[in-house]
PDB file of C-alpha atoms and ligand atoms in Angstrom:
ATOM      1  CA  MET A   1     -19.165  16.973  17.405  1.00  0.00           C
ATOM      2  CA  SER A   2     -15.641  18.671  16.330  1.00  0.00           C
ATOM      3  CA  HIS A   3     -15.906  20.399  12.889  1.00  0.00           C
ATOM      4  CA  THR A   4     -13.701  17.673  11.758  1.00  0.00           C
ATOM      5  CA  LEU A   5     -15.617  14.618  10.902  1.00  0.00           C
ATOM      6  CA  HIS A   6     -14.181  11.428   9.223  1.00  0.00           C
ATOM      7  CA  PRO A   7     -17.582   9.498   8.434  1.00  0.00           C
ATOM      8  CA  LEU A   8     -16.967   5.871   7.651  1.00  0.00           C
ATOM      9  CA  LYS A   9     -14.974   5.714   4.112  1.00  0.00           C
ATOM     10  CA  LYS A  10     -16.845   1.938   2.996  1.00  0.00           C
ATOM     11  CA  GLN A  11     -19.566   0.043   4.487  1.00  0.00           C
ATOM     12  CA  ARG A  12     -18.948  -3.279   3.692  1.00  0.00           C
ATOM     13  CA  LEU A  13     -20.036  -6.470   5.939  1.00  0.00           C
ATOM     14  CA  GLN A  14     -16.761  -8.156   7.080  1.00  0.00           C
ATOM     15  CA  ARG A  15     -18.345 -10.337  10.637  1.00  0.00           C
ATOM     16  CA  SER A  16     -16.446 -13.182   9.040  1.00  0.00           C
ATOM     17  CA  GLU A  17     -12.948 -13.037   7.131  1.00  0.00           C
ATOM     18  CA  LEU A  18     -12.138 -16.672   6.000  1.00  0.00           C
ATOM     19  CA  ALA A  19      -8.690 -17.417   5.338  1.00  0.00           C
ATOM     20  CA  VAL A  20      -7.390 -19.763   2.341  1.00  0.00           C
ATOM     21  CA  PRO A  21      -4.050 -20.058   1.930  1.00  0.00           C
ATOM     22  CA  ALA A  22      -4.073 -19.795  -2.095  1.00  0.00           C
ATOM     23  CA  SER A  23      -1.978 -22.763  -2.633  1.00  0.00           C
ATOM     24  CA  ASN A  24      -4.948 -25.070  -2.128  1.00  0.00           C
ATOM     25  CA  PRO A  25      -6.842 -24.883  -5.233  1.00  0.00           C
ATOM     26  CA  VAL A  26      -9.632 -26.841  -2.561  1.00  0.00           C
ATOM     27  CA  MET A  27      -9.788 -24.722   0.026  1.00  0.00           C
ATOM     28  CA  ILE A  28     -10.349 -22.235  -2.251  1.00  0.00           C
ATOM     29  CA  ASP A  29     -13.334 -23.931  -3.838  1.00  0.00           C
ATOM     30  CA  LYS A  30     -14.594 -24.664   0.428  1.00  0.00           C
ATOM     31  CA  ALA A  31     -14.491 -21.028   0.473  1.00  0.00           C
ATOM     32  CA  ALA A  32     -16.798 -20.183  -1.938  1.00  0.00           C
ATOM     33  CA  SER A  33     -19.521 -21.817  -0.708  1.00  0.00           C
ATOM     34  CA  SER A  34     -19.062 -21.345   2.963  1.00  0.00           C
ATOM     35  CA  ALA A  35     -21.419 -18.763   4.845  1.00  0.00           C
ATOM     36  CA  ALA A  36     -18.064 -16.234   5.467  1.00  0.00           C
ATOM     37  CA  ASP A  37     -18.769 -12.943   4.430  1.00  0.00           C
ATOM     38  CA  TYR A  38     -15.642 -12.154   3.617  1.00  0.00           C
ATOM     39  CA  ILE A  39     -12.410 -14.223   2.272  1.00  0.00           C
ATOM     40  CA  PHE A  40      -9.134 -13.727   1.922  1.00  0.00           C
ATOM     41  CA  LEU A  41      -6.537 -15.658  -0.588  1.00  0.00           C
ATOM     42  CA  ASP A  42      -3.755 -15.454   0.990  1.00  0.00           C
ATOM     43  CA  LEU A  43       0.004 -14.974  -0.756  1.00  0.00           C
ATOM     44  CA  GLU A  44       1.936 -14.355   2.749  1.00  0.00           C
ATOM     45  CA  ASP A  45       2.282 -16.625   6.028  1.00  0.00           C
ATOM     46  CA  ALA A  46       0.434 -19.655   5.292  1.00  0.00           C
ATOM     47  CA  VAL A  47       2.070 -20.344   1.885  1.00  0.00           C
ATOM     48  CA  ALA A  48       5.575 -21.452   2.199  1.00  0.00           C
ATOM     49  CA  PRO A  49       8.189 -20.424  -0.034  1.00  0.00           C
ATOM     50  CA  PRO A  50       8.702 -22.970  -3.224  1.00  0.00           C
ATOM     51  CA  GLU A  51       4.816 -22.298  -3.515  1.00  0.00           C
ATOM     52  CA  LYS A  52       4.541 -18.812  -3.793  1.00  0.00           C
ATOM     53  CA  GLU A  53       4.344 -18.534  -7.800  1.00  0.00           C
ATOM     54  CA  GLN A  54       1.782 -21.335  -7.924  1.00  0.00           C
ATOM     55  CA  ALA A  55      -0.174 -19.604  -4.923  1.00  0.00           C
ATOM     56  CA  ARG A  56      -0.249 -16.504  -7.028  1.00  0.00           C
ATOM     57  CA  ARG A  57      -1.663 -18.297 -10.042  1.00  0.00           C
ATOM     58  CA  ASN A  58      -3.989 -20.201  -8.310  1.00  0.00           C
ATOM     59  CA  CYS A  59      -5.622 -16.560  -6.379  1.00  0.00           C
ATOM     60  CA  ILE A  60      -5.690 -15.232 -10.197  1.00  0.00           C
ATOM     61  CA  GLN A  61      -7.367 -18.296 -11.865  1.00  0.00           C
ATOM     62  CA  ALA A  62     -10.005 -17.978  -8.516  1.00  0.00           C
ATOM     63  CA  LEU A  63     -10.662 -14.634  -8.914  1.00  0.00           C
ATOM     64  CA  ASN A  64     -11.078 -15.230 -12.771  1.00  0.00           C
ATOM     65  CA  ASP A  65     -13.296 -18.183 -12.707  1.00  0.00           C
ATOM     66  CA  ILE A  66     -15.467 -17.990  -9.305  1.00  0.00           C
ATOM     67  CA  ASP A  67     -18.176 -15.112  -9.231  1.00  0.00           C
ATOM     68  CA  TRP A  68     -17.094 -14.283  -5.668  1.00  0.00           C
ATOM     69  CA  ALA A  69     -19.507 -11.260  -5.298  1.00  0.00           C
ATOM     70  CA  ALA A  70     -22.898 -13.385  -6.826  1.00  0.00           C
ATOM     71  CA  LYS A  71     -21.744 -15.241  -4.052  1.00  0.00           C
ATOM     72  CA  GLY A  72     -22.695 -13.053  -1.690  1.00  0.00           C
ATOM     73  CA  LYS A  73     -18.695 -12.514  -0.698  1.00  0.00           C
ATOM     74  CA  THR A  74     -16.490  -9.741  -0.561  1.00  0.00           C
ATOM     75  CA  VAL A  75     -12.831 -11.007  -1.823  1.00  0.00           C
ATOM     76  CA  SER A  76      -9.202  -9.926  -0.518  1.00  0.00           C
ATOM     77  CA  VAL A  77      -5.843 -11.217  -1.966  1.00  0.00           C
ATOM     78  CA  ARG A  78      -3.253 -11.185   1.409  1.00  0.00           C
ATOM     79  CA  ILE A  79       0.096  -9.874  -0.707  1.00  0.00           C
ATOM     80  CA  ASN A  80       3.479 -10.573   1.091  1.00  0.00           C
ATOM     81  CA  GLY A  81       5.301  -7.807   3.176  1.00  0.00           C
ATOM     82  CA  LEU A  82       7.245  -4.540   1.351  1.00  0.00           C
ATOM     83  CA  ASP A  83      10.550  -6.850   2.550  1.00  0.00           C
ATOM     84  CA  THR A  84      10.080  -9.436   0.059  1.00  0.00           C
ATOM     85  CA  HIS A  85      10.752 -10.011  -3.004  1.00  0.00           C
ATOM     86  CA  TYR A  86       7.336 -11.789  -3.673  1.00  0.00           C
ATOM     87  CA  MET A  87       4.631  -8.262  -3.094  1.00  0.00           C
ATOM     88  CA  TYR A  88       5.731  -6.292  -6.460  1.00  0.00           C
ATOM     89  CA  ARG A  89       4.770  -9.173  -8.518  1.00  0.00           C
ATOM     90  CA  ASP A  90       1.896 -10.608  -6.150  1.00  0.00           C
ATOM     91  CA  VAL A  91       0.641  -6.782  -6.661  1.00  0.00           C
ATOM     92  CA  VAL A  92       1.550  -6.702 -10.622  1.00  0.00           C
ATOM     93  CA  ASP A  93      -0.043 -10.557 -11.391  1.00  0.00           C
ATOM     94  CA  VAL A  94      -2.943  -9.983  -9.401  1.00  0.00           C
ATOM     95  CA  MET A  95      -3.846  -6.351 -10.192  1.00  0.00           C
ATOM     96  CA  GLU A  96      -3.127  -6.659 -14.096  1.00  0.00           C
ATOM     97  CA  GLN A  97      -4.783 -10.126 -14.790  1.00  0.00           C
ATOM     98  CA  ALA A  98      -7.407 -10.514 -12.209  1.00  0.00           C
ATOM     99  CA  GLY A  99      -7.540  -6.513 -10.926  1.00  0.00           C
ATOM    100  CA  ASP A 100     -11.082  -5.653 -11.583  1.00  0.00           C
ATOM    101  CA  LYS A 101     -12.365  -8.814  -9.878  1.00  0.00           C
ATOM    102  CA  VAL A 102     -10.861  -8.394  -6.509  1.00  0.00           C
ATOM    103  CA  HIS A 103     -12.140  -5.893  -3.924  1.00  0.00           C
ATOM    104  CA  THR A 104      -9.241  -5.469  -1.794  1.00  0.00           C
ATOM    105  CA  LEU A 105      -5.739  -5.976  -1.178  1.00  0.00           C
ATOM    106  CA  LEU A 106      -5.105  -6.575   2.184  1.00  0.00           C
ATOM    107  CA  VAL A 107      -0.961  -5.592   3.106  1.00  0.00           C
ATOM    108  CA  PRO A 108       0.852  -7.412   6.008  1.00  0.00           C
ATOM    109  CA  LYS A 109       2.851  -5.598   8.815  1.00  0.00           C
ATOM    110  CA  VAL A 110       2.239  -2.285   7.916  1.00  0.00           C
ATOM    111  CA  GLY A 111       4.469  -0.022   9.772  1.00  0.00           C
ATOM    112  CA  VAL A 112       4.611   3.412   7.972  1.00  0.00           C
ATOM    113  CA  PRO A 113       2.181   5.122   6.163  1.00  0.00           C
ATOM    114  CA  GLY A 114       4.783   5.094   2.646  1.00  0.00           C
ATOM    115  CA  ASP A 115       3.934   1.270   3.073  1.00  0.00           C
ATOM    116  CA  LEU A 116       0.631   2.119   1.648  1.00  0.00           C
ATOM    117  CA  TYR A 117       2.037   4.832  -0.256  1.00  0.00           C
ATOM    118  CA  MET A 118       4.333   2.032  -2.110  1.00  0.00           C
ATOM    119  CA  VAL A 119       0.648  -0.544  -2.915  1.00  0.00           C
ATOM    120  CA  GLU A 120      -1.297   2.227  -4.187  1.00  0.00           C
ATOM    121  CA  ALA A 121       0.977   4.326  -5.895  1.00  0.00           C
ATOM    122  CA  MET A 122       1.286   0.401  -7.938  1.00  0.00           C
ATOM    123  CA  VAL A 123      -2.820  -0.452  -8.142  1.00  0.00           C
ATOM    124  CA  ASN A 124      -3.592   3.336  -9.083  1.00  0.00           C
ATOM    125  CA  GLN A 125      -0.970   2.768 -12.745  1.00  0.00           C
ATOM    126  CA  ILE A 126      -1.618  -0.770 -13.102  1.00  0.00           C
ATOM    127  CA  GLU A 127      -5.946   0.030 -12.943  1.00  0.00           C
ATOM    128  CA  MET A 128      -5.198   3.640 -15.426  1.00  0.00           C
ATOM    129  CA  ALA A 129      -2.780   0.953 -17.716  1.00  0.00           C
ATOM    130  CA  LYS A 130      -5.614  -1.774 -18.055  1.00  0.00           C
ATOM    131  CA  GLY A 131      -8.453   0.465 -18.195  1.00  0.00           C
ATOM    132  CA  PHE A 132     -10.297  -0.768 -15.521  1.00  0.00           C
ATOM    133  CA  GLN A 133     -13.486   1.002 -14.436  1.00  0.00           C
ATOM    134  CA  THR A 134     -13.398  -0.700 -10.712  1.00  0.00           C
ATOM    135  CA  ARG A 135     -11.408   0.640  -7.846  1.00  0.00           C
ATOM    136  CA  VAL A 136      -9.836  -2.098  -5.661  1.00  0.00           C
ATOM    137  CA  GLY A 137      -9.329  -1.034  -1.788  1.00  0.00           C
ATOM    138  CA  LEU A 138      -6.955  -1.464   0.290  1.00  0.00           C
ATOM    139  CA  GLU A 139      -6.587  -2.563   4.158  1.00  0.00           C
ATOM    140  CA  ALA A 140      -3.796  -3.184   6.472  1.00  0.00           C
ATOM    141  CA  LEU A 141      -2.531  -5.092   8.908  1.00  0.00           C
ATOM    142  CA  ILE A 142      -1.157  -3.686  12.043  1.00  0.00           C
ATOM    143  CA  GLU A 143       0.547  -6.808  13.781  1.00  0.00           C
ATOM    144  CA  THR A 144       4.230  -5.235  14.484  1.00  0.00           C
ATOM    145  CA  ALA A 145       5.111  -2.833  17.272  1.00  0.00           C
ATOM    146  CA  LEU A 146       6.139  -0.290  14.331  1.00  0.00           C
ATOM    147  CA  GLY A 147       2.757  -0.864  12.976  1.00  0.00           C
ATOM    148  CA  MET A 148       1.059   0.050  16.090  1.00  0.00           C
ATOM    149  CA  ALA A 149       3.382   2.914  17.585  1.00  0.00           C
ATOM    150  CA  ASN A 150       2.105   4.759  14.171  1.00  0.00           C
ATOM    151  CA  VAL A 151      -1.595   3.159  13.553  1.00  0.00           C
ATOM    152  CA  GLU A 152      -2.565   6.771  14.084  1.00  0.00           C
ATOM    153  CA  ALA A 153      -0.771   8.089  11.060  1.00  0.00           C
ATOM    154  CA  ILE A 154      -1.723   4.830   9.175  1.00  0.00           C
ATOM    155  CA  ALA A 155      -5.175   5.344   9.534  1.00  0.00           C
ATOM    156  CA  GLN A 156      -4.997   8.895   8.205  1.00  0.00           C
ATOM    157  CA  PHE A 157      -3.143   7.535   5.575  1.00  0.00           C
ATOM    158  CA  GLY A 158      -6.740   7.930   3.275  1.00  0.00           C
ATOM    159  CA  GLY A 159      -6.254   6.787  -0.091  1.00  0.00           C
ATOM    160  CA  ARG A 160      -8.031   3.762  -0.886  1.00  0.00           C
ATOM    161  CA  LEU A 161      -7.266   2.706   2.962  1.00  0.00           C
ATOM    162  CA  GLU A 162     -10.921   1.108   4.148  1.00  0.00           C
ATOM    163  CA  ALA A 163      -9.981  -1.177   7.156  1.00  0.00           C
ATOM    164  CA  LEU A 164      -7.160  -2.120   9.380  1.00  0.00           C
ATOM    165  CA  HIS A 165      -6.575  -5.567  11.103  1.00  0.00           C
ATOM    166  CA  PHE A 166      -5.486  -6.521  14.510  1.00  0.00           C
ATOM    167  CA  GLY A 167      -2.733  -9.568  13.309  1.00  0.00           C
ATOM    168  CA  VAL A 168      -2.045 -11.264  16.999  1.00  0.00           C
ATOM    169  CA  ALA A 169       0.066 -13.508  16.446  1.00  0.00           C
ATOM    170  CA  ASP A 170       2.956 -11.605  14.383  1.00  0.00           C
ATOM    171  CA  PHE A 171       2.187  -8.777  17.307  1.00  0.00           C
ATOM    172  CA  ALA A 172       3.136 -11.162  19.895  1.00  0.00           C
ATOM    173  CA  ALA A 173       6.075 -12.281  18.107  1.00  0.00           C
ATOM    174  CA  SER A 174       7.035  -8.801  17.243  1.00  0.00           C
ATOM    175  CA  MET A 175       6.492  -7.345  20.768  1.00  0.00           C
ATOM    176  CA  ARG A 176       8.089 -10.757  22.061  1.00  0.00           C
ATOM    177  CA  ALA A 177       5.799 -11.305  24.451  1.00  0.00           C
ATOM    178  CA  ARG A 178       5.593 -14.784  26.508  1.00  0.00           C
ATOM    179  CA  THR A 179       3.243 -16.924  24.019  1.00  0.00           C
ATOM    180  CA  THR A 180       3.573 -19.589  21.026  1.00  0.00           C
ATOM    181  CA  ASN A 181      -0.399 -19.396  20.907  1.00  0.00           C
ATOM    182  CA  ILE A 182      -2.111 -17.570  18.104  1.00  0.00           C
ATOM    183  CA  GLY A 183      -4.359 -15.343  19.829  1.00  0.00           C
ATOM    184  CA  GLY A 184      -5.589 -17.022  23.066  1.00  0.00           C
ATOM    185  CA  LEU A 185      -5.154 -15.379  26.486  1.00  0.00           C
ATOM    186  CA  ASN A 186      -2.377 -15.775  28.592  1.00  0.00           C
ATOM    187  CA  PRO A 187      -3.205 -16.837  32.600  1.00  0.00           C
ATOM    188  CA  ALA A 188       0.017 -15.002  33.748  1.00  0.00           C
ATOM    189  CA  TYR A 189      -1.762 -12.137  32.673  1.00  0.00           C
ATOM    190  CA  PRO A 190      -4.865 -10.318  34.706  1.00  0.00           C
ATOM    191  CA  GLY A 191      -7.093  -9.771  32.221  1.00  0.00           C
ATOM    192  CA  ASP A 192      -6.800  -9.554  28.535  1.00  0.00           C
ATOM    193  CA  GLN A 193      -3.347  -8.771  27.230  1.00  0.00           C
ATOM    194  CA  TRP A 194      -4.470  -7.489  23.522  1.00  0.00           C
ATOM    195  CA  HIS A 195      -7.233  -5.567  25.330  1.00  0.00           C
ATOM    196  CA  ALA A 196      -4.532  -2.354  24.407  1.00  0.00           C
ATOM    197  CA  ALA A 197      -3.379  -2.992  21.434  1.00  0.00           C
ATOM    198  CA  ILE A 198      -6.942  -3.821  20.233  1.00  0.00           C
ATOM    199  CA  ALA A 199      -8.466  -0.679  21.986  1.00  0.00           C
ATOM    200  CA  ARG A 200      -6.049   1.621  20.464  1.00  0.00           C
ATOM    201  CA  MET A 201      -6.362   0.533  16.830  1.00  0.00           C
ATOM    202  CA  VAL A 202      -9.727   0.238  17.006  1.00  0.00           C
ATOM    203  CA  THR A 203      -9.826   4.117  18.112  1.00  0.00           C
ATOM    204  CA  ALA A 204      -7.598   5.077  15.052  1.00  0.00           C
ATOM    205  CA  CYS A 205     -10.090   2.859  12.999  1.00  0.00           C
ATOM    206  CA  ARG A 206     -13.065   5.016  13.861  1.00  0.00           C
ATOM    207  CA  ALA A 207     -11.159   8.302  14.277  1.00  0.00           C
ATOM    208  CA  TYR A 208     -10.616   8.316  10.887  1.00  0.00           C
ATOM    209  CA  GLY A 209     -13.234   6.168   9.329  1.00  0.00           C
ATOM    210  CA  LEU A 210     -11.840   2.254   9.113  1.00  0.00           C
ATOM    211  CA  ARG A 211     -13.767  -0.497   9.654  1.00  0.00           C
ATOM    212  CA  PRO A 212     -11.671  -2.488  12.820  1.00  0.00           C
ATOM    213  CA  ILE A 213     -11.348  -6.001  11.825  1.00  0.00           C
ATOM    214  CA  ASP A 214      -9.816  -8.885  14.722  1.00  0.00           C
ATOM    215  CA  GLY A 215      -7.620 -11.236  13.667  1.00  0.00           C
ATOM    216  CA  PRO A 216      -6.889 -14.709  14.489  1.00  0.00           C
ATOM    217  CA  PHE A 217      -7.649 -16.974  17.047  1.00  0.00           C
ATOM    218  CA  GLY A 218      -5.361 -20.380  16.552  1.00  0.00           C
ATOM    219  CA  ASP A 219      -7.031 -22.890  18.822  1.00  0.00           C
ATOM    220  CA  PHE A 220     -10.388 -24.310  16.500  1.00  0.00           C
ATOM    221  CA  SER A 221     -10.808 -26.839  18.530  1.00  0.00           C
ATOM    222  CA  ASP A 222     -11.935 -24.304  21.135  1.00  0.00           C
ATOM    223  CA  PRO A 223     -15.169 -22.463  20.013  1.00  0.00           C
ATOM    224  CA  GLU A 224     -15.865 -20.925  23.419  1.00  0.00           C
ATOM    225  CA  GLY A 225     -12.304 -19.392  23.531  1.00  0.00           C
ATOM    226  CA  TYR A 226     -12.752 -17.885  20.103  1.00  0.00           C
ATOM    227  CA  LYS A 227     -16.285 -16.990  21.112  1.00  0.00           C
ATOM    228  CA  ALA A 228     -14.773 -15.235  24.044  1.00  0.00           C
ATOM    229  CA  GLY A 229     -12.329 -13.651  22.249  1.00  0.00           C
ATOM    230  CA  ALA A 230     -15.372 -11.893  19.099  1.00  0.00           C
ATOM    231  CA  ARG A 231     -17.187 -10.744  22.213  1.00  0.00           C
ATOM    232  CA  ARG A 232     -14.778  -8.714  23.364  1.00  0.00           C
ATOM    233  CA  ALA A 233     -13.468  -7.374  20.493  1.00  0.00           C
ATOM    234  CA  ALA A 234     -17.370  -6.325  19.106  1.00  0.00           C
ATOM    235  CA  ALA A 235     -17.411  -5.127  22.850  1.00  0.00           C
ATOM    236  CA  LEU A 236     -14.777  -2.427  21.496  1.00  0.00           C
ATOM    237  CA  GLY A 237     -15.952  -1.626  18.236  1.00  0.00           C
ATOM    238  CA  CYS A 238     -14.138  -4.603  16.106  1.00  0.00           C
ATOM    239  CA  GLU A 239     -16.969  -5.488  13.181  1.00  0.00           C
ATOM    240  CA  GLY A 240     -15.566  -8.801  12.323  1.00  0.00           C
ATOM    241  CA  LYS A 241     -13.098 -11.487  13.105  1.00  0.00           C
ATOM    242  CA  TRP A 242     -10.565 -13.869  11.085  1.00  0.00           C
ATOM    243  CA  ALA A 243     -11.943 -17.132  10.902  1.00  0.00           C
ATOM    244  CA  ILE A 244      -8.725 -19.671   9.912  1.00  0.00           C
ATOM    245  CA  HIS A 245     -10.629 -22.609  10.102  1.00  0.00           C
ATOM    246  CA  PRO A 246     -14.037 -23.457   8.296  1.00  0.00           C
ATOM    247  CA  SER A 247     -15.779 -24.032  11.739  1.00  0.00           C
ATOM    248  CA  GLN A 248     -14.868 -20.940  12.693  1.00  0.00           C
ATOM    249  CA  VAL A 249     -16.961 -18.916  10.565  1.00  0.00           C
ATOM    250  CA  ALA A 250     -20.122 -19.567  12.035  1.00  0.00           C
ATOM    251  CA  LEU A 251     -19.245 -18.108  15.496  1.00  0.00           C
ATOM    252  CA  ALA A 252     -17.750 -15.007  13.883  1.00  0.00           C
ATOM    253  CA  ASN A 253     -21.892 -14.398  12.237  1.00  0.00           C
ATOM    254  CA  GLU A 254     -23.229 -15.096  15.379  1.00  0.00           C
ATOM    255  CA  VAL A 255     -21.189 -13.071  17.224  1.00  0.00           C
ATOM    256  CA  PHE A 256     -21.135 -10.028  15.582  1.00  0.00           C
ATOM    257  CA  SER A 257     -24.669 -10.106  13.901  1.00  0.00           C
ATOM    258  CA  PRO A 258     -26.791  -8.236  16.644  1.00  0.00           C
ATOM    259  CA  THR A 259     -29.409 -10.268  18.159  1.00  0.00           C
ATOM    260  CA  ASP A 260     -32.943  -9.381  17.445  1.00  0.00           C
ATOM    261  CA  ALA A 261     -33.242  -8.500  21.207  1.00  0.00           C
ATOM    262  CA  GLU A 262     -30.659  -6.043  20.359  1.00  0.00           C
ATOM    263  CA  VAL A 263     -32.465  -4.853  16.840  1.00  0.00           C
ATOM    264  CA  THR A 264     -35.933  -4.511  18.588  1.00  0.00           C
ATOM    265  CA  LYS A 265     -34.553  -2.537  21.056  1.00  0.00           C
ATOM    266  CA  ALA A 266     -32.443  -0.008  18.998  1.00  0.00           C
ATOM    267  CA  ARG A 267     -35.828   0.466  17.220  1.00  0.00           C
ATOM    268  CA  ARG A 268     -37.954   1.704  20.606  1.00  0.00           C
ATOM    269  CA  ILE A 269     -34.908   3.651  21.403  1.00  0.00           C
ATOM    270  CA  ILE A 270     -35.199   5.394  18.165  1.00  0.00           C
ATOM    271  CA  GLU A 271     -39.087   5.746  18.622  1.00  0.00           C
ATOM    272  CA  GLU A 272     -38.817   6.971  22.263  1.00  0.00           C
ATOM    273  CA  LEU A 273     -36.794   9.454  21.068  1.00  0.00           C
ATOM    274  CA  LYS A 274     -38.684  10.217  18.585  1.00  0.00           C
ATOM    275  CA  ALA A 275     -41.973  10.880  20.289  1.00  0.00           C
ATOM    276  CA  ALA A 276     -40.221  12.660  23.216  1.00  0.00           C
ATOM    277  CA  GLU A 277     -39.101  14.874  20.341  1.00  0.00           C
ATOM    278  CA  ALA A 278     -42.405  15.789  19.508  1.00  0.00           C
ATOM    279  CA  GLN A 279     -43.392  16.965  22.928  1.00  0.00           C
ATOM    280  CA  GLY A 280     -39.989  19.177  22.772  1.00  0.00           C
ATOM    281  CA  LYS A 281     -37.977  16.800  24.869  1.00  0.00           C
ATOM    282  CA  GLY A 282     -34.352  15.287  24.487  1.00  0.00           C
ATOM    283  CA  ALA A 283     -34.005  12.606  26.850  1.00  0.00           C
ATOM    284  CA  ALA A 284     -36.695   9.774  27.526  1.00  0.00           C
ATOM    285  CA  SER A 285     -36.634   6.924  29.557  1.00  0.00           C
ATOM    286  CA  LEU A 286     -36.998   3.509  28.328  1.00  0.00           C
ATOM    287  CA  ASP A 287     -37.029   0.397  30.646  1.00  0.00           C
ATOM    288  CA  GLY A 288     -36.646   2.449  33.603  1.00  0.00           C
ATOM    289  CA  LYS A 289     -33.365   3.870  31.846  1.00  0.00           C
ATOM    290  CA  MET A 290     -32.133   7.370  30.240  1.00  0.00           C
ATOM    291  CA  ILE A 291     -32.114   7.871  27.379  1.00  0.00           C
ATOM    292  CA  ASP A 292     -31.292  10.773  24.869  1.00  0.00           C
ATOM    293  CA  ALA A 293     -29.604  11.517  21.589  1.00  0.00           C
ATOM    294  CA  ALA A 294     -26.217   9.571  22.651  1.00  0.00           C
ATOM    295  CA  SER A 295     -28.604   6.541  22.581  1.00  0.00           C
ATOM    296  CA  GLU A 296     -29.437   7.249  19.462  1.00  0.00           C
ATOM    297  CA  ARG A 297     -26.528   7.049  17.535  1.00  0.00           C
ATOM    298  CA  MET A 298     -25.479   3.677  19.397  1.00  0.00           C
ATOM    299  CA  ALA A 299     -28.754   2.376  18.614  1.00  0.00           C
ATOM    300  CA  LYS A 300     -28.710   3.704  14.524  1.00  0.00           C
ATOM    301  CA  ASN A 301     -25.233   1.353  14.811  1.00  0.00           C
ATOM    302  CA  VAL A 302     -27.328  -1.362  15.390  1.00  0.00           C
ATOM    303  CA  LEU A 303     -29.325  -1.086  12.839  1.00  0.00           C
ATOM    304  CA  VAL A 304     -26.898  -0.563  10.244  1.00  0.00           C
ATOM    305  CA  ILE A 305     -25.269  -3.612  10.761  1.00  0.00           C
ATOM    306  CA  ALA A 306     -28.771  -5.562  11.221  1.00  0.00           C
ATOM    307  CA  GLU A 307     -29.770  -4.139   7.725  1.00  0.00           C
ATOM    308  CA  ALA A 308     -26.286  -4.527   5.917  1.00  0.00           C
ATOM    309  CA  ILE A 309     -26.833  -8.170   7.296  1.00  0.00           C
ATOM    310  CA  ALA A 310     -30.646  -8.231   5.654  1.00  0.00           C
ATOM    311  CA  ALA A 311     -29.656  -7.163   2.618  1.00  0.00           C
ATOM    312  CA  ALA A 312     -26.588  -9.554   1.972  1.00  0.00           C
TER     313      ALA A 312
HETATM  314  C1  GLV B   1      -1.934 -12.331  11.340  1.00  0.00           C
HETATM  315  O1  GLV B   1      -1.535 -12.690   9.886  1.00  0.00           O
HETATM  316  C2  GLV B   1      -1.859 -12.945  12.365  1.00  0.00           C
HETATM  317  O2  GLV B   1       0.048 -12.360  12.389  1.00  0.00           O
HETATM  318  O3  GLV B   1      -1.960 -12.615  13.572  1.00  0.00           O
HETATM  319 MG1   MG B   2       0.223 -12.031  10.171  1.00  0.00          MG
END
């Protein structure tokens, strides 16, 4: 192991992240009683420009009226991008009026670390001015060619940054990829055309202690397509995936929860290796396969998530 280590900055259960347009209070109320681990109240792309200000007011009211933590949820707000004139007021109003209720701000279309620096500086000042004892976290959407080209630098931002999300729809647009489909596979491509991008983002996250989260899958009438995408993201190391429709929450929770068989196997690996160690051996065998200290590290990852689910 290198002498340089970046442990996970913040453990949060984030198997399913339900996107809710803050322009729709009925959907906000429904989201609060959903089975999602995480909710993001959207002020950005799901809200039309004439509705932006009302959405901001709804968002602040929902943060103040609903006890999201008591409902077992992490609540996040997706602010507008730094290239809009909505963004500064999103940060100022949400943080001044509900900054001790919101858990994270999700910053869209992050292109360079300086984008996060600006948001961090603003929330630092507002928390100080208001005397909040809480500290809001930051999450960044990697969804432009610029953001992906700089993903390693963005992941090293430090500060309050705790997760990166892959925004496949804007990424496809920014790359001018031949599709108008959100997150689906292009049959012209031999495999998954998003593989390289997600793998790069996950690597940047894991190198610098952030949680990697996979973004939307637009076809909510295709649960199998959703699950296949979620499984590919999980195989690469993502901890969860967005749900753009309530029906996708259960699918994400299923895919990103270790099965009983996986948990049992993880425990057996740890037990076998303990027994081997007591006999002075570093490696052992389990069900005809070699296991060693790396197996123990993989097994512990399974148990960390299983324990977080059990505690939720
Ligand atoms: C999410 O914002 C996306 O663009 O996919
Ligand atoms: Mg987007």
